[in-house]
Amino acid sequence: MKKYFYLFNYPPEEHDLCTLEFKYLFHENYQQCFLTNKDIDVNTSVFIKGKIDIWAMDKDFEKLKEKVQKQKHNYQEFKIIYLKNPISHPNYQETLDKCKEISWFIDGSVNMAKPLHTIALTKVSDLWVIGYYHHGVPSWKKYDDKPNTFSNSLDIRLARTLINIAGENDISKTIIDPCCGMGTVVLEGLALGYSIKGFDISRDISWKARCNLNHFGFDGMLITKDDINKHQGHYDVAIIDIPYNLYTPITYQEQCAIIQSARRLCDKLVLVSYEKMDQEIKEASFEIKDRILRKKTELVKFGRYIYVCY
Ligand SMILES: C[S@@+](CC[C@H](N)C(=O)[O-])C[C@H]1O[C@@H](n2cnc3c(N)ncnc32)[C@H](O)[C@@H]1O
């Protein structure tokens, strides 16, 4: 029996980003309702809306009740919810009735207003699923409020997603952000428990990024002033938000040199760019495994390209 049920949610323009992250976190094809044995904290991804630690599953609701009864669950101040999902749509009254029916088989006390524990019931196609519920809370938003920022900083939703694509939920991986700007990606990596460092060629910017890390209680010395073209070291993954000639003066040749230097630095590269850079990436001897365009809204044509290369 599968142990976990995950429900995903995203704005339409982030469909490709969500499926790309899913591929690297779960190593399976994307499913909006996902039954698996893989245990990932509900707050790891900005796209996970909720997670159920499954107690029982059955097509027959009577048998589901029997299974729950046998497990003798006991919770003080619990509540049962029906978790809506995009696959099955039982009517509202049925969901209320089923939640009430099964609640008789859970010992303890009920608190509908401020429960300490939430139990979720859901129906996926013809299969009833019940278990302990974890609701995704946007705890990752915390690092949005950093003391130093600039207009070309990545948004934190994207920063966290890049970490998941890079690290694949394996915190033993070493990650480097060699053009780290204000340290947005480094902060998200540290929050998720990775061994991550960053550097930036600019003295002023790297100092500000260091202050950002200190502000959140992380070791500011994980950020240094350095040039990717001179940096010595090797990491499992590099995440590069390539400088573009909008806020940071940079030539096309310098952009190419950064990608060339990345080859020396890492086994896997997650690259963010404003323009397609397939040719430049291949010329640096990387193989492109994935490329998506992440747009700000569904209506605009432009956005940022995200490449995953080896
Ligand atoms: C697009 S910004 C990165 C923004 C960052 N992701 C953030 O969220 O704040 C690119 C950064 O690359 C840095 N940079 C440019 N050339 C570099 C080089 N050769 N080595 C290291 N950093 C470099 C710039 O100073 C700039 O801060």
Tab-separated table of C-alpha atoms and ligand atoms in Angstrom:
chain	number	residue	atom	x	y	z
A	1	MET	CA	0.000	0.000	0.000
A	2	LYS	CA	1.230	3.530	-0.804
A	3	LYS	CA	2.057	5.566	2.282
A	4	TYR	CA	1.537	9.177	1.196
A	5	PHE	CA	-0.914	11.217	-0.848
A	6	TYR	CA	0.184	14.631	-2.175
A	7	LEU	CA	-2.032	17.288	-3.727
A	8	PHE	CA	-0.381	19.931	-5.922
A	9	ASN	CA	-1.581	23.391	-6.830
A	10	TYR	CA	-0.119	26.185	-8.990
A	11	PRO	CA	-1.157	29.193	-11.063
A	12	PRO	CA	-1.541	28.218	-14.774
A	13	GLU	CA	1.664	29.979	-15.841
A	14	GLU	CA	3.691	27.823	-13.422
A	15	HIS	CA	2.560	24.448	-14.767
A	16	ASP	CA	5.882	23.736	-16.478
A	17	LEU	CA	7.897	24.835	-13.458
A	18	CYS	CA	5.830	22.607	-11.154
A	19	THR	CA	6.204	19.562	-13.415
A	20	LEU	CA	9.953	20.163	-13.777
A	21	GLU	CA	10.382	20.323	-10.007
A	22	PHE	CA	8.200	17.220	-9.571
A	23	LYS	CA	10.428	15.286	-11.992
A	24	TYR	CA	13.547	15.998	-9.934
A	25	LEU	CA	11.924	15.634	-6.497
A	26	PHE	CA	9.985	12.431	-7.115
A	27	HIS	CA	11.684	11.004	-10.253
A	28	GLU	CA	8.298	10.220	-11.784
A	29	ASN	CA	5.937	11.851	-14.262
A	30	TYR	CA	3.842	14.643	-12.796
A	31	GLN	CA	0.447	13.818	-11.271
A	32	GLN	CA	-1.629	16.485	-9.553
A	33	CYS	CA	-2.915	13.839	-7.092
A	34	PHE	CA	0.026	11.619	-6.283
A	35	LEU	CA	0.153	8.381	-4.274
A	36	THR	CA	3.698	7.325	-3.399
A	37	ASN	CA	5.995	5.856	-0.752
A	38	LYS	CA	8.310	8.876	-0.958
A	39	ASP	CA	8.163	11.019	2.186
A	40	ILE	CA	8.817	14.712	1.498
A	41	ASP	CA	8.038	17.475	3.978
A	42	VAL	CA	4.895	19.323	2.894
A	43	ASN	CA	6.729	22.668	2.948
A	44	THR	CA	9.609	21.561	0.736
A	45	SER	CA	7.854	22.680	-2.423
A	46	VAL	CA	5.781	25.808	-2.954
A	47	PHE	CA	3.500	23.668	-5.135
A	48	ILE	CA	2.483	21.052	-2.528
A	49	LYS	CA	-0.917	22.123	-1.224
A	50	GLY	CA	-1.376	19.243	1.183
A	51	LYS	CA	-0.129	15.806	2.162
A	52	ILE	CA	-1.872	12.849	3.792
A	53	ASP	CA	0.082	10.223	5.779
A	54	ILE	CA	-2.175	7.395	4.697
A	55	TRP	CA	-3.841	5.155	7.317
A	56	ALA	CA	-6.072	3.217	4.948
A	57	MET	CA	-7.368	3.080	1.376
A	58	ASP	CA	-10.322	1.140	-0.006
A	59	LYS	CA	-12.896	1.337	-2.779
A	60	ASP	CA	-15.502	0.112	-0.294
A	61	PHE	CA	-16.219	2.773	2.341
A	62	GLU	CA	-17.463	0.144	4.851
A	63	LYS	CA	-14.128	-1.668	4.607
A	64	LEU	CA	-12.296	1.644	5.020
A	65	LYS	CA	-14.175	2.231	8.283
A	66	GLU	CA	-13.257	-1.262	9.519
A	67	LYS	CA	-9.560	-0.664	8.755
A	68	VAL	CA	-9.571	2.658	10.611
A	69	GLN	CA	-11.375	1.112	13.598
A	70	LYS	CA	-8.775	-1.680	13.858
A	71	GLN	CA	-5.922	0.858	13.986
A	72	LYS	CA	-7.345	2.455	17.188
A	73	HIS	CA	-6.379	6.075	16.502
A	74	ASN	CA	-6.715	8.476	19.407
A	75	TYR	CA	-6.383	12.264	19.051
A	76	GLN	CA	-7.369	15.060	21.379
A	77	GLU	CA	-8.936	18.061	19.603
A	78	PHE	CA	-9.056	16.664	16.092
A	79	LYS	CA	-11.117	17.549	13.064
A	80	ILE	CA	-11.923	15.569	9.926
A	81	ILE	CA	-11.977	17.391	6.591
A	82	TYR	CA	-12.850	16.223	3.118
A	83	LEU	CA	-9.872	17.182	0.929
A	84	LYS	CA	-11.178	18.313	-2.456
A	85	ASN	CA	-9.128	17.108	-5.384
A	86	PRO	CA	-9.385	17.633	-9.145
A	87	ILE	CA	-10.030	13.933	-9.938
A	88	SER	CA	-13.261	13.053	-8.098
A	89	HIS	CA	-16.119	15.313	-7.103
A	90	PRO	CA	-18.501	13.640	-4.640
A	91	ASN	CA	-21.328	16.000	-3.711
A	92	TYR	CA	-20.919	18.226	-0.688
A	93	GLN	CA	-23.532	16.435	1.447
A	94	GLU	CA	-21.877	13.066	0.764
A	95	THR	CA	-18.479	14.397	1.853
A	96	LEU	CA	-19.987	15.737	5.103
A	97	ASP	CA	-21.797	12.450	5.793
A	98	LYS	CA	-18.706	10.332	5.111
A	99	CYS	CA	-16.507	12.495	7.372
A	100	LYS	CA	-19.086	12.231	10.168
A	101	GLU	CA	-19.473	8.454	9.731
A	102	ILE	CA	-15.776	7.713	9.912
A	103	SER	CA	-15.163	10.108	12.825
A	104	TRP	CA	-16.954	7.572	15.106
A	105	PHE	CA	-13.999	5.242	14.628
A	106	ILE	CA	-11.404	7.724	15.897
A	107	ASP	CA	-11.102	8.085	19.676
A	108	GLY	CA	-10.403	11.381	21.454
A	109	SER	CA	-12.144	14.740	21.258
A	110	VAL	CA	-13.261	16.932	18.387
A	111	ASN	CA	-12.407	20.616	17.952
A	112	MET	CA	-13.868	21.997	14.736
A	113	ALA	CA	-12.749	25.620	15.265
A	114	LYS	CA	-9.109	25.241	16.288
A	115	PRO	CA	-8.086	21.606	15.870
A	116	LEU	CA	-4.685	20.402	17.031
A	117	HIS	CA	-4.827	17.538	14.533
A	118	THR	CA	-6.461	17.326	11.124
A	119	ILE	CA	-7.524	14.050	9.564
A	120	ALA	CA	-8.291	14.140	5.843
A	121	LEU	CA	-10.600	11.964	3.814
A	122	THR	CA	-10.509	12.116	0.034
A	123	LYS	CA	-11.684	10.083	-2.952
A	124	VAL	CA	-9.315	9.539	-5.873
A	125	SER	CA	-11.290	8.020	-8.779
A	126	ASP	CA	-13.160	5.254	-6.923
A	127	LEU	CA	-10.638	4.882	-4.090
A	128	TRP	CA	-11.285	6.324	-0.630
A	129	VAL	CA	-8.145	7.516	1.162
A	130	ILE	CA	-7.875	8.572	4.806
A	131	GLY	CA	-4.992	9.676	7.024
A	132	TYR	CA	-3.243	12.388	9.008
A	133	TYR	CA	-3.251	15.671	7.114
A	134	HIS	CA	-0.441	18.240	6.691
A	135	HIS	CA	-1.393	21.505	5.056
A	136	GLY	CA	1.310	23.382	3.135
A	137	VAL	CA	2.027	26.665	4.911
A	138	PRO	CA	4.104	29.260	3.042
A	139	SER	CA	6.874	29.196	5.655
A	140	TRP	CA	9.334	29.826	2.811
A	141	LYS	CA	7.927	33.372	2.505
A	142	LYS	CA	9.957	34.273	5.584
A	143	TYR	CA	13.119	34.910	3.543
A	144	ASP	CA	11.322	37.383	1.275
A	145	ASP	CA	11.736	39.975	3.948
A	146	LYS	CA	15.514	40.293	3.728
A	147	PRO	CA	17.313	43.543	4.607
A	148	ASN	CA	19.092	43.847	1.243
A	149	THR	CA	17.564	43.207	-2.146
A	150	PHE	CA	17.859	44.524	-5.703
A	151	SER	CA	15.617	44.585	-8.726
A	152	ASN	CA	17.291	41.603	-10.417
A	153	SER	CA	16.885	39.287	-7.404
A	154	LEU	CA	14.956	36.105	-8.121
A	155	ASP	CA	11.586	35.727	-6.442
A	156	ILE	CA	11.662	33.258	-3.575
A	157	ARG	CA	9.119	30.856	-5.131
A	158	LEU	CA	11.519	30.382	-8.012
A	159	ALA	CA	14.574	30.286	-5.733
A	160	ARG	CA	13.098	27.447	-3.647
A	161	THR	CA	12.022	25.555	-6.750
A	162	LEU	CA	15.539	25.838	-8.229
A	163	ILE	CA	16.952	24.319	-5.042
A	164	ASN	CA	14.556	21.366	-5.344
A	165	ILE	CA	15.439	20.856	-9.017
A	166	ALA	CA	19.132	21.036	-8.122
A	167	GLY	CA	19.192	19.012	-4.907
A	168	GLU	CA	16.447	16.457	-5.645
A	169	ASN	CA	15.669	16.290	-1.891
A	170	ASP	CA	19.110	14.800	-1.214
A	171	ILE	CA	20.687	17.129	1.341
A	172	SER	CA	24.028	15.347	1.080
A	173	LYS	CA	24.497	17.159	-2.255
A	174	THR	CA	26.826	20.166	-2.317
A	175	ILE	CA	25.419	23.227	-4.059
A	176	ILE	CA	27.112	26.452	-5.194
A	177	ASP	CA	25.546	29.703	-6.422
A	178	PRO	CA	28.513	31.387	-8.105
A	179	CYS	CA	26.658	34.570	-9.137
A	180	CYS	CA	24.675	34.766	-5.936
A	181	GLY	CA	23.580	38.410	-5.958
A	182	MET	CA	21.720	39.070	-2.702
A	183	GLY	CA	21.846	35.397	-1.696
A	184	THR	CA	18.194	34.539	-2.443
A	185	VAL	CA	19.012	31.011	-3.628
A	186	VAL	CA	21.564	30.403	-0.855
A	187	LEU	CA	18.972	31.332	1.794
A	188	GLU	CA	16.429	28.878	0.375
A	189	GLY	CA	19.071	26.151	0.174
A	190	LEU	CA	20.076	26.681	3.801
A	191	ALA	CA	16.421	26.693	4.879
A	192	LEU	CA	16.006	23.276	3.243
A	193	GLY	CA	19.104	21.917	4.995
A	194	TYR	CA	21.560	21.795	2.097
A	195	SER	CA	25.289	22.325	2.231
A	196	ILE	CA	25.270	25.429	0.023
A	197	LYS	CA	27.640	28.361	-0.543
A	198	GLY	CA	27.558	31.425	-2.727
A	199	PHE	CA	29.873	34.061	-4.110
A	200	ASP	CA	29.647	37.160	-6.254
A	201	ILE	CA	32.242	39.200	-8.105
A	202	SER	CA	30.957	42.433	-6.594
A	203	ARG	CA	32.362	43.382	-3.177
A	204	ASP	CA	29.290	45.447	-2.329
A	205	ILE	CA	26.770	42.792	-3.425
A	206	SER	CA	28.552	39.884	-1.712
A	207	TRP	CA	28.748	41.924	1.523
A	208	LYS	CA	24.999	42.647	1.347
A	209	ALA	CA	24.255	38.965	0.715
A	210	ARG	CA	26.372	38.090	3.755
A	211	CYS	CA	24.318	40.516	5.870
A	212	ASN	CA	21.139	38.826	4.580
A	213	LEU	CA	22.366	35.429	5.783
A	214	ASN	CA	23.389	36.833	9.184
A	215	HIS	CA	19.975	38.493	9.515
A	216	PHE	CA	18.267	35.075	9.384
A	217	GLY	CA	20.761	33.455	11.771
A	218	PHE	CA	22.828	31.667	9.116
A	219	ASP	CA	26.622	31.872	8.794
A	220	GLY	CA	27.317	34.936	6.625
A	221	MET	CA	30.775	33.578	5.795
A	222	LEU	CA	29.113	31.076	3.455
A	223	ILE	CA	29.078	33.996	0.994
A	224	THR	CA	32.376	35.324	-0.337
A	225	LYS	CA	33.586	37.765	-2.965
A	226	ASP	CA	34.935	35.777	-5.890
A	227	ASP	CA	34.964	35.484	-9.662
A	228	ILE	CA	33.521	32.297	-11.178
A	229	ASN	CA	36.320	32.325	-13.746
A	230	LYS	CA	38.952	32.082	-10.994
A	231	HIS	CA	37.125	30.071	-8.319
A	232	GLN	CA	38.688	26.755	-7.303
A	233	GLY	CA	36.418	23.978	-6.076
A	234	HIS	CA	34.012	21.340	-7.278
A	235	TYR	CA	30.351	20.873	-6.313
A	236	ASP	CA	27.581	18.432	-7.149
A	237	VAL	CA	25.380	21.205	-8.509
A	238	ALA	CA	25.679	24.853	-9.482
A	239	ILE	CA	22.670	27.144	-9.729
A	240	ILE	CA	23.435	30.169	-11.904
A	241	ASP	CA	21.128	33.100	-12.497
A	242	ILE	CA	23.154	34.431	-15.370
A	243	PRO	CA	23.936	38.159	-15.221
A	244	TYR	CA	22.283	39.990	-18.096
A	245	ASN	CA	23.017	43.424	-19.393
A	246	LEU	CA	19.998	45.005	-17.749
A	247	TYR	CA	21.142	45.845	-14.240
A	248	THR	CA	24.641	44.328	-14.246
A	249	PRO	CA	26.865	45.466	-17.139
A	250	ILE	CA	28.027	42.302	-18.908
A	251	THR	CA	29.052	41.353	-22.431
A	252	TYR	CA	27.941	38.297	-24.374
A	253	GLN	CA	31.519	36.938	-24.184
A	254	GLU	CA	31.478	37.296	-20.387
A	255	GLN	CA	28.175	35.400	-20.196
A	256	CYS	CA	29.704	32.593	-22.280
A	257	ALA	CA	32.801	32.558	-20.041
A	258	ILE	CA	30.560	32.093	-16.970
A	259	ILE	CA	28.911	29.027	-18.539
A	260	GLN	CA	32.325	27.659	-19.593
A	261	SER	CA	33.633	28.103	-16.029
A	262	ALA	CA	30.553	26.373	-14.633
A	263	ARG	CA	31.609	23.188	-16.466
A	264	ARG	CA	34.760	23.049	-14.324
A	265	LEU	CA	32.801	23.772	-11.138
A	266	CYS	CA	29.967	21.227	-11.155
A	267	ASP	CA	28.519	17.943	-12.396
A	268	LYS	CA	24.993	19.346	-12.805
A	269	LEU	CA	24.004	22.887	-13.735
A	270	VAL	CA	20.660	24.619	-13.195
A	271	LEU	CA	20.840	27.774	-15.280
A	272	VAL	CA	18.411	30.701	-15.347
A	273	SER	CA	18.588	33.083	-18.311
A	274	TYR	CA	16.514	35.770	-20.013
A	275	GLU	CA	17.306	34.426	-23.470
A	276	LYS	CA	17.663	30.983	-24.995
A	277	MET	CA	21.255	29.845	-24.518
A	278	ASP	CA	21.156	26.285	-25.910
A	279	GLN	CA	24.113	26.836	-28.223
A	280	GLU	CA	26.270	28.469	-25.558
A	281	ILE	CA	25.476	25.674	-23.074
A	282	LYS	CA	26.333	22.933	-25.588
A	283	GLU	CA	29.562	24.700	-26.547
A	284	ALA	CA	30.561	24.530	-22.874
A	285	SER	CA	30.187	20.698	-23.120
A	286	PHE	CA	26.956	20.468	-21.127
A	287	GLU	CA	24.128	18.191	-22.190
A	288	ILE	CA	20.723	19.864	-21.804
A	289	LYS	CA	18.267	17.500	-20.099
A	290	ASP	CA	15.402	19.964	-19.651
A	291	ARG	CA	14.471	23.489	-20.636
A	292	ILE	CA	11.321	25.381	-19.690
A	293	LEU	CA	10.167	28.991	-19.936
A	294	ARG	CA	8.818	30.382	-16.681
A	295	LYS	CA	6.563	33.356	-17.421
A	296	LYS	CA	5.400	35.908	-14.846
A	297	THR	CA	1.787	35.649	-16.035
A	298	GLU	CA	0.011	33.510	-18.610
A	299	LEU	CA	-0.515	36.499	-20.883
A	300	VAL	CA	3.105	37.577	-21.426
A	301	LYS	CA	5.392	35.949	-23.991
A	302	PHE	CA	8.647	36.487	-22.142
A	303	GLY	CA	10.042	35.101	-18.949
A	304	ARG	CA	13.080	33.279	-17.687
A	305	TYR	CA	14.425	30.104	-19.230
A	306	ILE	CA	15.384	27.372	-16.801
A	307	TYR	CA	17.832	24.768	-17.991
A	308	VAL	CA	18.864	21.539	-16.296
A	309	CYS	CA	22.182	20.321	-17.711
A	310	TYR	CA	24.770	17.639	-17.009
B	1	LIG	C1	21.281	38.196	-12.072
B	1	LIG	S1	22.326	38.591	-10.743
B	1	LIG	C2	21.967	37.327	-9.564
B	1	LIG	C3	20.814	37.650	-8.715
B	1	LIG	C4	20.572	36.634	-7.637
B	1	LIG	N1	20.096	35.362	-8.161
B	1	LIG	C5	19.593	37.148	-6.582
B	1	LIG	O1	18.486	36.590	-6.457
B	1	LIG	O2	19.880	38.132	-5.904
B	1	LIG	C6	23.887	38.118	-11.355
B	1	LIG	C7	25.066	38.397	-10.407
B	1	LIG	O3	26.240	37.852	-11.007
B	1	LIG	C8	27.344	38.618	-10.551
B	1	LIG	N2	28.492	38.363	-11.457
B	1	LIG	C9	28.730	38.877	-12.683
B	1	LIG	N3	29.872	38.347	-13.195
B	1	LIG	C10	30.356	37.473	-12.277
B	1	LIG	C11	31.501	36.620	-12.206
B	1	LIG	N4	32.400	36.563	-13.209
B	1	LIG	N5	31.680	35.864	-11.105
B	1	LIG	C12	30.805	35.909	-10.075
B	1	LIG	N6	29.711	36.707	-10.076
B	1	LIG	C13	29.477	37.475	-11.158
B	1	LIG	C14	26.817	40.053	-10.567
B	1	LIG	O4	27.556	40.869	-9.687
B	1	LIG	C15	25.353	39.860	-10.144
B	1	LIG	O5	25.197	40.107	-8.768
